[in-house]
């Protein structure tokens, strides 16, 4: 209807603004936290441990958060709460660098932020519906990576001019702007049934179990397993590469970490748009295969070029791998579960499994670096993605049909037939 289309058009600009500002709110502190703690006498093993503590807490909450997003009509609230937590966590870390206080702030932020990914995916799907989701998620991710790039550049500048405290205040500002952006999205623009992929009238209980959806949907299970091994190697590579170069006194801490993020995120802007086009033409299988292959190559280069010049190939490959994944994963989950009413529960379940790898990565990488050196650590982390490649190739006959675009679903609601659901 005309009024519905007007609400949708009015919602897209603040949705893109939300993706821009929430980028620094979600990831801007992470890489800087490591070098900030290093400057306050922390060792790499303990830095990795505190990052893992927050990661585990967030991982445990992601699946129930995704199921909650499927049931609630207040999806915007689950973006506002993480924004508030980001502001509070930034102040806490600045006030004290005691292990348990820093760990508590990271845990609180991770728990609150567990819902933000499924929430933004649900809001997007509720606005543009399944037929427009692939293109919109590509645009969302392009703005998200642009926000990360701008946030990192500003972080490097203010860190150089005013010290690390300014970096944390900048992240707090981006958190506040994220809250403003989501409040500008009209509530009537979000169709709650479309937001959870419900394509039929059903009396089914809306309290979906994300892990049940994951186990029953075979392509989703393989995707989650492949992502676990990818993030086991990928999550720690950026912060630990920054630590490796900074600890060798080869670069200014704030400006170097900012440069690593700017290079990667600039690449991700392009690759997220390329992924959108590739998915429309070829489906998601090839997009994900390329992203998995990029990580082992990145690990070898990181071990070989452990200096400030190595940041360019290392972070360009990060942009290729993570940029493709940022579009392909939510798009593929939405495609596989289209019609089930369980899309956000599925998003949460996949994020939980990949979060196992991501949360373990800093601790494993940090202790390997401390005991065996950074070169060995990068080779081990990069090699973990070879398991992802093996899974993706071994299960190709199952995955390729699920990765191909389905015919556009007409307006009438009918019973679903999600690919691979047992």
One Martini backbone bead per residue (centre of mass of N, CA, C, O) as a GRO file, in nm:
protein
  422
    1UNK     BB    1   0.102   0.033   0.010
    2UNK     BB    2   0.147   0.361   0.021
    3UNK     BB    3   0.201   0.392   0.327
    4UNK     BB    4   0.403   0.151   0.343
    5UNK     BB    5   0.609   0.262   0.137
    6UNK     BB    6   0.666   0.524   0.289
    7UNK     BB    7   0.775   0.389   0.546
    8UNK     BB    8   1.002   0.237   0.410
    9UNK     BB    9   1.155   0.479   0.287
   10UNK     BB   10   1.188   0.623   0.567
   11UNK     BB   11   1.364   0.377   0.696
   12UNK     BB   12   1.634   0.343   0.524
   13UNK     BB   13   1.817   0.573   0.622
   14UNK     BB   14   1.832   0.501   0.929
   15UNK     BB   15   1.937   0.214   0.873
   16UNK     BB   16   2.207   0.304   0.750
   17UNK     BB   17   2.296   0.474   0.990
   18UNK     BB   18   2.303   0.245   1.191
   19UNK     BB   19   2.523   0.078   1.042
   20UNK     BB   20   2.739   0.296   1.065
   21UNK     BB   21   2.745   0.350   1.386
   22UNK     BB   22   2.754   0.046   1.496
   23UNK     BB   23   3.038  -0.032   1.411
   24UNK     BB   24   3.198   0.119   1.639
   25UNK     BB   25   3.031   0.003   1.871
   26UNK     BB   26   3.116  -0.301   1.817
   27UNK     BB   27   3.451  -0.274   1.702
   28UNK     BB   28   3.625  -0.022   1.787
   29UNK     BB   29   3.751  -0.120   2.067
   30UNK     BB   30   3.885  -0.397   2.041
   31UNK     BB   31   4.171  -0.337   1.907
   32UNK     BB   32   4.237  -0.108   2.127
   33UNK     BB   33   4.229  -0.269   2.388
   34UNK     BB   34   4.494  -0.424   2.361
   35UNK     BB   35   4.694  -0.175   2.349
   36UNK     BB   36   4.593  -0.044   2.607
   37UNK     BB   37   4.671  -0.281   2.798
   38UNK     BB   38   4.968  -0.299   2.716
   39UNK     BB   39   5.033  -0.005   2.824
   40UNK     BB   40   4.931  -0.134   3.128
   41UNK     BB   41   5.101  -0.430   3.150
   42UNK     BB   42   4.989  -0.638   2.974
   43UNK     BB   43   4.959  -0.956   2.851
   44UNK     BB   44   4.861  -1.143   2.585
   45UNK     BB   45   4.714  -1.369   2.742
   46UNK     BB   46   4.524  -1.177   2.913
   47UNK     BB   47   4.399  -1.029   2.679
   48UNK     BB   48   4.271  -1.279   2.546
   49UNK     BB   49   4.103  -1.366   2.794
   50UNK     BB   50   3.916  -1.114   2.822
   51UNK     BB   51   3.798  -1.141   2.538
   52UNK     BB   52   3.683  -1.427   2.575
   53UNK     BB   53   3.489  -1.371   2.806
   54UNK     BB   54   3.300  -1.192   2.639
   55UNK     BB   55   3.250  -1.392   2.405
   56UNK     BB   56   3.111  -1.615   2.570
   57UNK     BB   57   2.875  -1.448   2.677
   58UNK     BB   58   2.759  -1.374   2.398
   59UNK     BB   59   2.725  -1.661   2.286
   60UNK     BB   60   2.513  -1.765   2.503
   61UNK     BB   61   2.291  -1.529   2.408
   62UNK     BB   62   2.227  -1.548   2.096
   63UNK     BB   63   2.005  -1.761   2.067
   64UNK     BB   64   1.786  -1.639   2.257
   65UNK     BB   65   1.786  -1.367   2.111
   66UNK     BB   66   1.681  -1.462   1.835
   67UNK     BB   67   1.412  -1.577   1.944
   68UNK     BB   68   1.315  -1.308   2.064
   69UNK     BB   69   1.303  -1.149   1.797
   70UNK     BB   70   1.069  -1.326   1.678
   71UNK     BB   71   0.852  -1.228   1.914
   72UNK     BB   72   0.904  -0.929   1.901
   73UNK     BB   73   0.787  -0.573   1.867
   74UNK     BB   74   1.086  -0.454   2.002
   75UNK     BB   75   1.360  -0.437   1.825
   76UNK     BB   76   1.487  -0.154   1.890
   77UNK     BB   77   1.565  -0.210   2.190
   78UNK     BB   78   1.812  -0.416   2.094
   79UNK     BB   79   1.988  -0.151   2.022
   80UNK     BB   80   1.979   0.045   2.261
   81UNK     BB   81   2.113  -0.120   2.488
   82UNK     BB   82   2.400  -0.152   2.361
   83UNK     BB   83   2.453   0.152   2.347
   84UNK     BB   84   2.458   0.198   2.651
   85UNK     BB   85   2.680  -0.014   2.719
   86UNK     BB   86   2.909   0.121   2.560
   87UNK     BB   87   2.929   0.377   2.725
   88UNK     BB   88   2.986   0.235   3.000
   89UNK     BB   89   3.238   0.064   2.916
   90UNK     BB   90   3.426   0.295   2.841
   91UNK     BB   91   3.439   0.421   3.128
   92UNK     BB   92   3.540   0.173   3.287
   93UNK     BB   93   3.820   0.129   3.144
   94UNK     BB   94   3.928   0.415   3.217
   95UNK     BB   95   3.913   0.391   3.534
   96UNK     BB   96   3.999   0.072   3.504
   97UNK     BB   97   4.255  -0.218   3.476
   98UNK     BB   98   4.122  -0.435   3.615
   99UNK     BB   99   4.045  -0.743   3.538
  100UNK     BB  100   3.746  -0.773   3.654
  101UNK     BB  101   3.642  -0.504   3.539
  102UNK     BB  102   3.700  -0.550   3.243
  103UNK     BB  103   3.549  -0.819   3.219
  104UNK     BB  104   3.270  -0.713   3.306
  105UNK     BB  105   3.235  -0.506   3.075
  106UNK     BB  106   3.254  -0.720   2.845
  107UNK     BB  107   3.018  -0.896   2.933
  108UNK     BB  108   2.791  -0.684   2.931
  109UNK     BB  109   2.824  -0.603   2.632
  110UNK     BB  110   2.789  -0.887   2.506
  111UNK     BB  111   2.505  -0.948   2.610
  112UNK     BB  112   2.365  -0.698   2.487
  113UNK     BB  113   2.490  -0.753   2.184
  114UNK     BB  114   2.358  -1.030   2.094
  115UNK     BB  115   2.090  -0.886   1.953
  116UNK     BB  116   2.186  -0.693   1.721
  117UNK     BB  117   2.206  -0.873   1.472
  118UNK     BB  118   1.916  -0.997   1.463
  119UNK     BB  119   1.772  -0.723   1.482
  120UNK     BB  120   1.873  -0.590   1.218
  121UNK     BB  121   1.784  -0.820   1.035
  122UNK     BB  122   1.482  -0.805   1.115
  123UNK     BB  123   1.431  -0.512   1.036
  124UNK     BB  124   1.510  -0.544   0.741
  125UNK     BB  125   1.306  -0.771   0.668
  126UNK     BB  126   1.051  -0.602   0.765
  127UNK     BB  127   1.091  -0.382   0.538
  128UNK     BB  128   1.184  -0.554   0.251
  129UNK     BB  129   1.184  -0.836   0.257
  130UNK     BB  130   1.297  -1.106   0.085
  131UNK     BB  131   1.329  -0.973  -0.203
  132UNK     BB  132   1.523  -0.725  -0.064
  133UNK     BB  133   1.753  -0.845   0.121
  134UNK     BB  134   2.016  -0.881  -0.039
  135UNK     BB  135   2.054  -0.583  -0.119
  136UNK     BB  136   2.028  -0.454   0.168
  137UNK     BB  137   2.260  -0.610   0.306
  138UNK     BB  138   2.476  -0.488   0.124
  139UNK     BB  139   2.429  -0.195   0.209
  140UNK     BB  140   2.461  -0.226   0.508
  141UNK     BB  141   2.759  -0.330   0.493
  142UNK     BB  142   2.880  -0.088   0.355
  143UNK     BB  143   2.810   0.108   0.588
  144UNK     BB  144   2.948  -0.052   0.814
  145UNK     BB  145   3.237  -0.036   0.694
  146UNK     BB  146   3.245   0.271   0.676
  147UNK     BB  147   3.214   0.314   0.981
  148UNK     BB  148   3.471   0.164   1.059
  149UNK     BB  149   3.666   0.341   0.895
  150UNK     BB  150   3.597   0.613   1.021
  151UNK     BB  151   3.632   0.531   1.317
  152UNK     BB  152   3.932   0.447   1.290
  153UNK     BB  153   4.042   0.713   1.183
  154UNK     BB  154   3.947   0.882   1.425
  155UNK     BB  155   4.091   0.715   1.641
  156UNK     BB  156   4.378   0.768   1.541
  157UNK     BB  157   4.365   1.075   1.564
  158UNK     BB  158   4.272   1.111   1.866
  159UNK     BB  159   4.494   0.929   1.983
  160UNK     BB  160   4.733   1.109   1.885
  161UNK     BB  161   4.627   1.384   2.014
  162UNK     BB  162   4.476   1.262   2.314
  163UNK     BB  163   4.466   0.965   2.337
  164UNK     BB  164   4.297   0.676   2.433
  165UNK     BB  165   4.048   0.807   2.564
  166UNK     BB  166   3.924   0.917   2.296
  167UNK     BB  167   3.844   0.644   2.172
  168UNK     BB  168   3.622   0.574   2.383
  169UNK     BB  169   3.447   0.827   2.339
  170UNK     BB  170   3.385   0.770   2.042
  171UNK     BB  171   3.230   0.507   2.087
  172UNK     BB  172   3.009   0.642   2.257
  173UNK     BB  173   2.906   0.831   2.035
  174UNK     BB  174   2.821   0.606   1.836
  175UNK     BB  175   2.615   0.482   2.027
  176UNK     BB  176   2.427   0.731   2.040
  177UNK     BB  177   2.375   0.746   1.726
  178UNK     BB  178   2.239   0.470   1.709
  179UNK     BB  179   1.994   0.540   1.879
  180UNK     BB  180   1.888   0.767   1.702
  181UNK     BB  181   1.851   0.603   1.439
  182UNK     BB  182   1.645   0.385   1.545
  183UNK     BB  183   1.427   0.598   1.635
  184UNK     BB  184   1.371   0.688   1.319
  185UNK     BB  185   1.226   0.427   1.281
  186UNK     BB  186   0.934   0.329   1.186
  187UNK     BB  187   0.726   0.105   1.326
  188UNK     BB  188   0.529   0.055   1.067
  189UNK     BB  189   0.772  -0.056   0.874
  190UNK     BB  190   0.754  -0.322   1.056
  191UNK     BB  191   0.715  -0.658   0.979
  192UNK     BB  192   0.701  -0.917   1.197
  193UNK     BB  193   0.655  -1.158   1.008
  194UNK     BB  194   0.878  -1.090   0.799
  195UNK     BB  195   1.113  -1.071   1.017
  196UNK     BB  196   1.071  -1.409   1.062
  197UNK     BB  197   0.962  -1.562   0.794
  198UNK     BB  198   0.646  -1.560   0.773
  199UNK     BB  199   0.429  -1.748   0.525
  200UNK     BB  200   0.201  -1.835   0.737
  201UNK     BB  201  -0.061  -1.955   0.896
  202UNK     BB  202  -0.013  -1.997   1.255
  203UNK     BB  203  -0.010  -2.175   1.586
  204UNK     BB  204   0.268  -2.160   1.642
  205UNK     BB  205   0.511  -2.124   1.852
  206UNK     BB  206   0.722  -1.837   1.879
  207UNK     BB  207   0.926  -1.996   2.070
  208UNK     BB  208   1.203  -2.046   1.932
  209UNK     BB  209   1.454  -2.286   1.870
  210UNK     BB  210   1.760  -2.240   1.747
  211UNK     BB  211   1.898  -2.522   1.786
  212UNK     BB  212   1.674  -2.684   1.652
  213UNK     BB  213   1.697  -2.554   1.375
  214UNK     BB  214   1.992  -2.627   1.327
  215UNK     BB  215   1.972  -2.943   1.350
  216UNK     BB  216   1.729  -2.975   1.130
  217UNK     BB  217   1.923  -2.797   0.934
  218UNK     BB  218   2.172  -2.899   0.742
  219UNK     BB  219   2.298  -2.649   0.598
  220UNK     BB  220   2.318  -2.484   0.865
  221UNK     BB  221   2.514  -2.675   1.012
  222UNK     BB  222   2.751  -2.652   0.813
  223UNK     BB  223   2.782  -2.349   0.824
  224UNK     BB  224   2.845  -2.329   1.128
  225UNK     BB  225   3.099  -2.509   1.126
  226UNK     BB  226   3.264  -2.339   0.924
  227UNK     BB  227   3.253  -2.075   1.097
  228UNK     BB  228   3.399  -2.171   1.345
  229UNK     BB  229   3.681  -2.216   1.206
  230UNK     BB  230   3.714  -1.939   1.090
  231UNK     BB  231   3.690  -1.771   1.367
  232UNK     BB  232   3.922  -1.911   1.513
  233UNK     BB  233   4.128  -1.758   1.316
  234UNK     BB  234   4.017  -1.454   1.273
  235UNK     BB  235   3.949  -1.289   1.539
  236UNK     BB  236   4.269  -1.250   1.642
  237UNK     BB  237   4.441  -1.131   1.407
  238UNK     BB  238   4.414  -0.826   1.433
  239UNK     BB  239   4.494  -0.767   1.733
  240UNK     BB  240   4.767  -0.942   1.716
  241UNK     BB  241   4.902  -0.786   1.491
  242UNK     BB  242   4.914  -0.522   1.642
  243UNK     BB  243   5.079  -0.632   1.882
  244UNK     BB  244   5.329  -0.729   1.726
  245UNK     BB  245   5.416  -0.453   1.610
  246UNK     BB  246   5.404  -0.277   1.869
  247UNK     BB  247   5.601  -0.452   2.050
  248UNK     BB  248   5.839  -0.380   1.827
  249UNK     BB  249   5.835  -0.069   1.776
  250UNK     BB  250   5.710   0.001   1.458
  251UNK     BB  251   5.462   0.169   1.587
  252UNK     BB  252   5.199   0.352   1.647
  253UNK     BB  253   4.938   0.234   1.807
  254UNK     BB  254   4.682   0.395   1.715
  255UNK     BB  255   4.753   0.436   1.408
  256UNK     BB  256   4.797   0.137   1.332
  257UNK     BB  257   4.525   0.016   1.412
  258UNK     BB  258   4.365   0.205   1.231
  259UNK     BB  259   4.493   0.110   0.963
  260UNK     BB  260   4.397  -0.184   0.971
  261UNK     BB  261   4.095  -0.109   0.958
  262UNK     BB  262   4.080   0.069   0.707
  263UNK     BB  263   4.175  -0.137   0.501
  264UNK     BB  264   3.963  -0.356   0.554
  265UNK     BB  265   3.701  -0.179   0.528
  266UNK     BB  266   3.750  -0.075   0.245
  267UNK     BB  267   3.737  -0.358   0.119
  268UNK     BB  268   3.448  -0.435   0.229
  269UNK     BB  269   3.281  -0.243   0.066
  270UNK     BB  270   3.336  -0.383  -0.205
  271UNK     BB  271   3.278  -0.688  -0.127
  272UNK     BB  272   2.979  -0.650  -0.045
  273UNK     BB  273   2.887  -0.569  -0.332
  274UNK     BB  274   2.996  -0.818  -0.476
  275UNK     BB  275   2.837  -1.029  -0.313
  276UNK     BB  276   2.558  -0.938  -0.404
  277UNK     BB  277   2.607  -1.006  -0.707
  278UNK     BB  278   2.699  -1.300  -0.680
  279UNK     BB  279   2.439  -1.405  -0.541
  280UNK     BB  280   2.246  -1.341  -0.780
  281UNK     BB  281   2.406  -1.525  -0.995
  282UNK     BB  282   2.548  -1.788  -0.808
  283UNK     BB  283   2.520  -1.763  -0.523
  284UNK     BB  284   2.668  -1.851  -0.198
  285UNK     BB  285   2.889  -2.070  -0.229
  286UNK     BB  286   3.127  -1.913  -0.364
  287UNK     BB  287   3.149  -1.682  -0.164
  288UNK     BB  288   3.232  -1.864   0.082
  289UNK     BB  289   3.478  -2.003  -0.036
  290UNK     BB  290   3.653  -1.751  -0.077
  291UNK     BB  291   3.655  -1.663   0.222
  292UNK     BB  292   3.796  -1.919   0.335
  293UNK     BB  293   4.063  -1.908   0.159
  294UNK     BB  294   4.182  -1.630   0.263
  295UNK     BB  295   4.294  -1.708   0.553
  296UNK     BB  296   4.547  -1.888   0.506
  297UNK     BB  297   4.694  -1.674   0.342
  298UNK     BB  298   4.699  -1.461   0.568
  299UNK     BB  299   4.867  -1.623   0.776
  300UNK     BB  300   5.128  -1.646   0.610
  301UNK     BB  301   5.176  -1.341   0.567
  302UNK     BB  302   5.181  -1.259   0.867
  303UNK     BB  303   5.436  -1.436   0.935
  304UNK     BB  304   5.626  -1.304   0.709
  305UNK     BB  305   5.496  -0.991   0.758
  306UNK     BB  306   5.612  -0.861   1.061
  307UNK     BB  307   5.509  -0.552   0.973
  308UNK     BB  308   5.398  -0.244   0.861
  309UNK     BB  309   5.375  -0.359   0.555
  310UNK     BB  310   5.191  -0.617   0.603
  311UNK     BB  311   4.908  -0.481   0.642
  312UNK     BB  312   4.804  -0.477   0.352
  313UNK     BB  313   4.766  -0.781   0.274
  314UNK     BB  314   4.633  -0.874   0.538
  315UNK     BB  315   4.380  -0.666   0.529
  316UNK     BB  316   4.273  -0.727   0.249
  317UNK     BB  317   4.204  -1.024   0.313
  318UNK     BB  318   4.009  -0.953   0.537
  319UNK     BB  319   3.812  -0.799   0.352
  320UNK     BB  320   3.738  -1.039   0.177
  321UNK     BB  321   3.638  -1.245   0.384
  322UNK     BB  322   3.449  -1.066   0.573
  323UNK     BB  323   3.287  -0.921   0.349
  324UNK     BB  324   3.148  -1.170   0.230
  325UNK     BB  325   3.021  -1.279   0.495
  326UNK     BB  326   2.840  -1.030   0.580
  327UNK     BB  327   2.636  -1.112   0.344
  328UNK     BB  328   2.605  -1.428   0.317
  329UNK     BB  329   2.500  -1.526   0.591
  330UNK     BB  330   2.227  -1.376   0.632
  331UNK     BB  331   2.122  -1.448   0.349
  332UNK     BB  332   2.129  -1.762   0.376
  333UNK     BB  333   1.955  -1.796   0.625
  334UNK     BB  334   1.704  -1.658   0.502
  335UNK     BB  335   1.678  -1.859   0.266
  336UNK     BB  336   1.656  -2.133   0.417
  337UNK     BB  337   1.414  -2.007   0.632
  338UNK     BB  338   1.203  -1.944   0.442
  339UNK     BB  339   0.875  -1.976   0.596
  340UNK     BB  340   0.926  -2.061   0.917
  341UNK     BB  341   0.964  -1.825   1.145
  342UNK     BB  342   1.313  -1.869   1.214
  343UNK     BB  343   1.538  -1.667   1.130
  344UNK     BB  344   1.649  -1.536   1.401
  345UNK     BB  345   1.708  -1.800   1.539
  346UNK     BB  346   1.911  -1.890   1.323
  347UNK     BB  347   2.103  -1.654   1.346
  348UNK     BB  348   2.170  -1.704   1.646
  349UNK     BB  349   2.282  -1.993   1.617
  350UNK     BB  350   2.512  -1.927   1.421
  351UNK     BB  351   2.646  -1.713   1.606
  352UNK     BB  352   2.709  -1.907   1.835
  353UNK     BB  353   2.898  -2.103   1.687
  354UNK     BB  354   3.096  -1.886   1.580
  355UNK     BB  355   3.149  -1.777   1.874
  356UNK     BB  356   3.324  -2.005   1.970
  357UNK     BB  357   3.561  -1.937   1.788
  358UNK     BB  358   3.589  -1.631   1.854
  359UNK     BB  359   3.630  -1.665   2.171
  360UNK     BB  360   3.888  -1.859   2.153
  361UNK     BB  361   4.099  -1.711   1.977
  362UNK     BB  362   4.245  -1.506   2.170
  363UNK     BB  363   4.350  -1.714   2.375
  364UNK     BB  364   4.501  -1.901   2.185
  365UNK     BB  365   4.672  -1.683   2.043
  366UNK     BB  366   4.801  -1.553   2.296
  367UNK     BB  367   4.947  -1.812   2.408
  368UNK     BB  368   5.108  -1.884   2.156
  369UNK     BB  369   5.261  -1.616   2.139
  370UNK     BB  370   5.393  -1.638   2.426
  371UNK     BB  371   5.533  -1.932   2.374
  372UNK     BB  372   5.605  -1.932   2.029
  373UNK     BB  373   5.498  -1.691   1.879
  374UNK     BB  374   5.363  -1.514   1.616
  375UNK     BB  375   5.418  -1.692   1.370
  376UNK     BB  376   5.285  -1.954   1.475
  377UNK     BB  377   5.009  -1.833   1.534
  378UNK     BB  378   4.927  -1.753   1.238
  379UNK     BB  379   4.944  -2.042   1.121
  380UNK     BB  380   4.730  -2.172   1.304
  381UNK     BB  381   4.491  -1.983   1.246
  382UNK     BB  382   4.485  -2.018   0.935
  383UNK     BB  383   4.448  -2.337   0.931
  384UNK     BB  384   4.150  -2.358   1.037
  385UNK     BB  385   4.013  -2.288   0.751
  386UNK     BB  386   4.058  -2.567   0.613
  387UNK     BB  387   3.806  -2.694   0.736
  388UNK     BB  388   3.602  -2.516   0.594
  389UNK     BB  389   3.676  -2.599   0.308
  390UNK     BB  390   3.623  -2.903   0.342
  391UNK     BB  391   3.323  -2.882   0.415
  392UNK     BB  392   3.226  -2.722   0.162
  393UNK     BB  393   3.314  -2.946  -0.043
  394UNK     BB  394   3.186  -3.208   0.079
  395UNK     BB  395   2.879  -3.049   0.092
  396UNK     BB  396   2.794  -2.938  -0.192
  397UNK     BB  397   2.532  -3.102  -0.272
  398UNK     BB  398   2.370  -2.970  -0.030
  399UNK     BB  399   2.442  -2.654  -0.058
  400UNK     BB  400   2.383  -2.544  -0.347
  401UNK     BB  401   2.068  -2.545  -0.343
  402UNK     BB  402   2.051  -2.350  -0.085
  403UNK     BB  403   2.222  -2.104  -0.235
  404UNK     BB  404   1.995  -2.067  -0.424
  405UNK     BB  405   1.766  -1.888  -0.559
  406UNK     BB  406   1.446  -1.836  -0.516
  407UNK     BB  407   1.150  -1.792  -0.599
  408UNK     BB  408   0.937  -1.559  -0.573
  409UNK     BB  409   0.722  -1.493  -0.323
  410UNK     BB  410   0.415  -1.471  -0.280
  411UNK     BB  411   0.177  -1.328  -0.087
  412UNK     BB  412   0.059  -1.580  -0.024
  413UNK     BB  413   0.013  -1.802   0.231
  414UNK     BB  414   0.233  -2.083   0.302
  415UNK     BB  415   0.378  -2.361   0.338
  416UNK     BB  416   0.685  -2.465   0.411
  417UNK     BB  417   1.021  -2.554   0.236
  418UNK     BB  418   1.289  -2.586   0.372
  419UNK     BB  419   1.604  -2.639   0.314
  420UNK     BB  420   1.692  -2.938   0.470
  421UNK     BB  421   1.452  -3.010   0.644
  422UNK     BB  422   1.377  -3.282   0.856
   0.00000   0.00000   0.00000
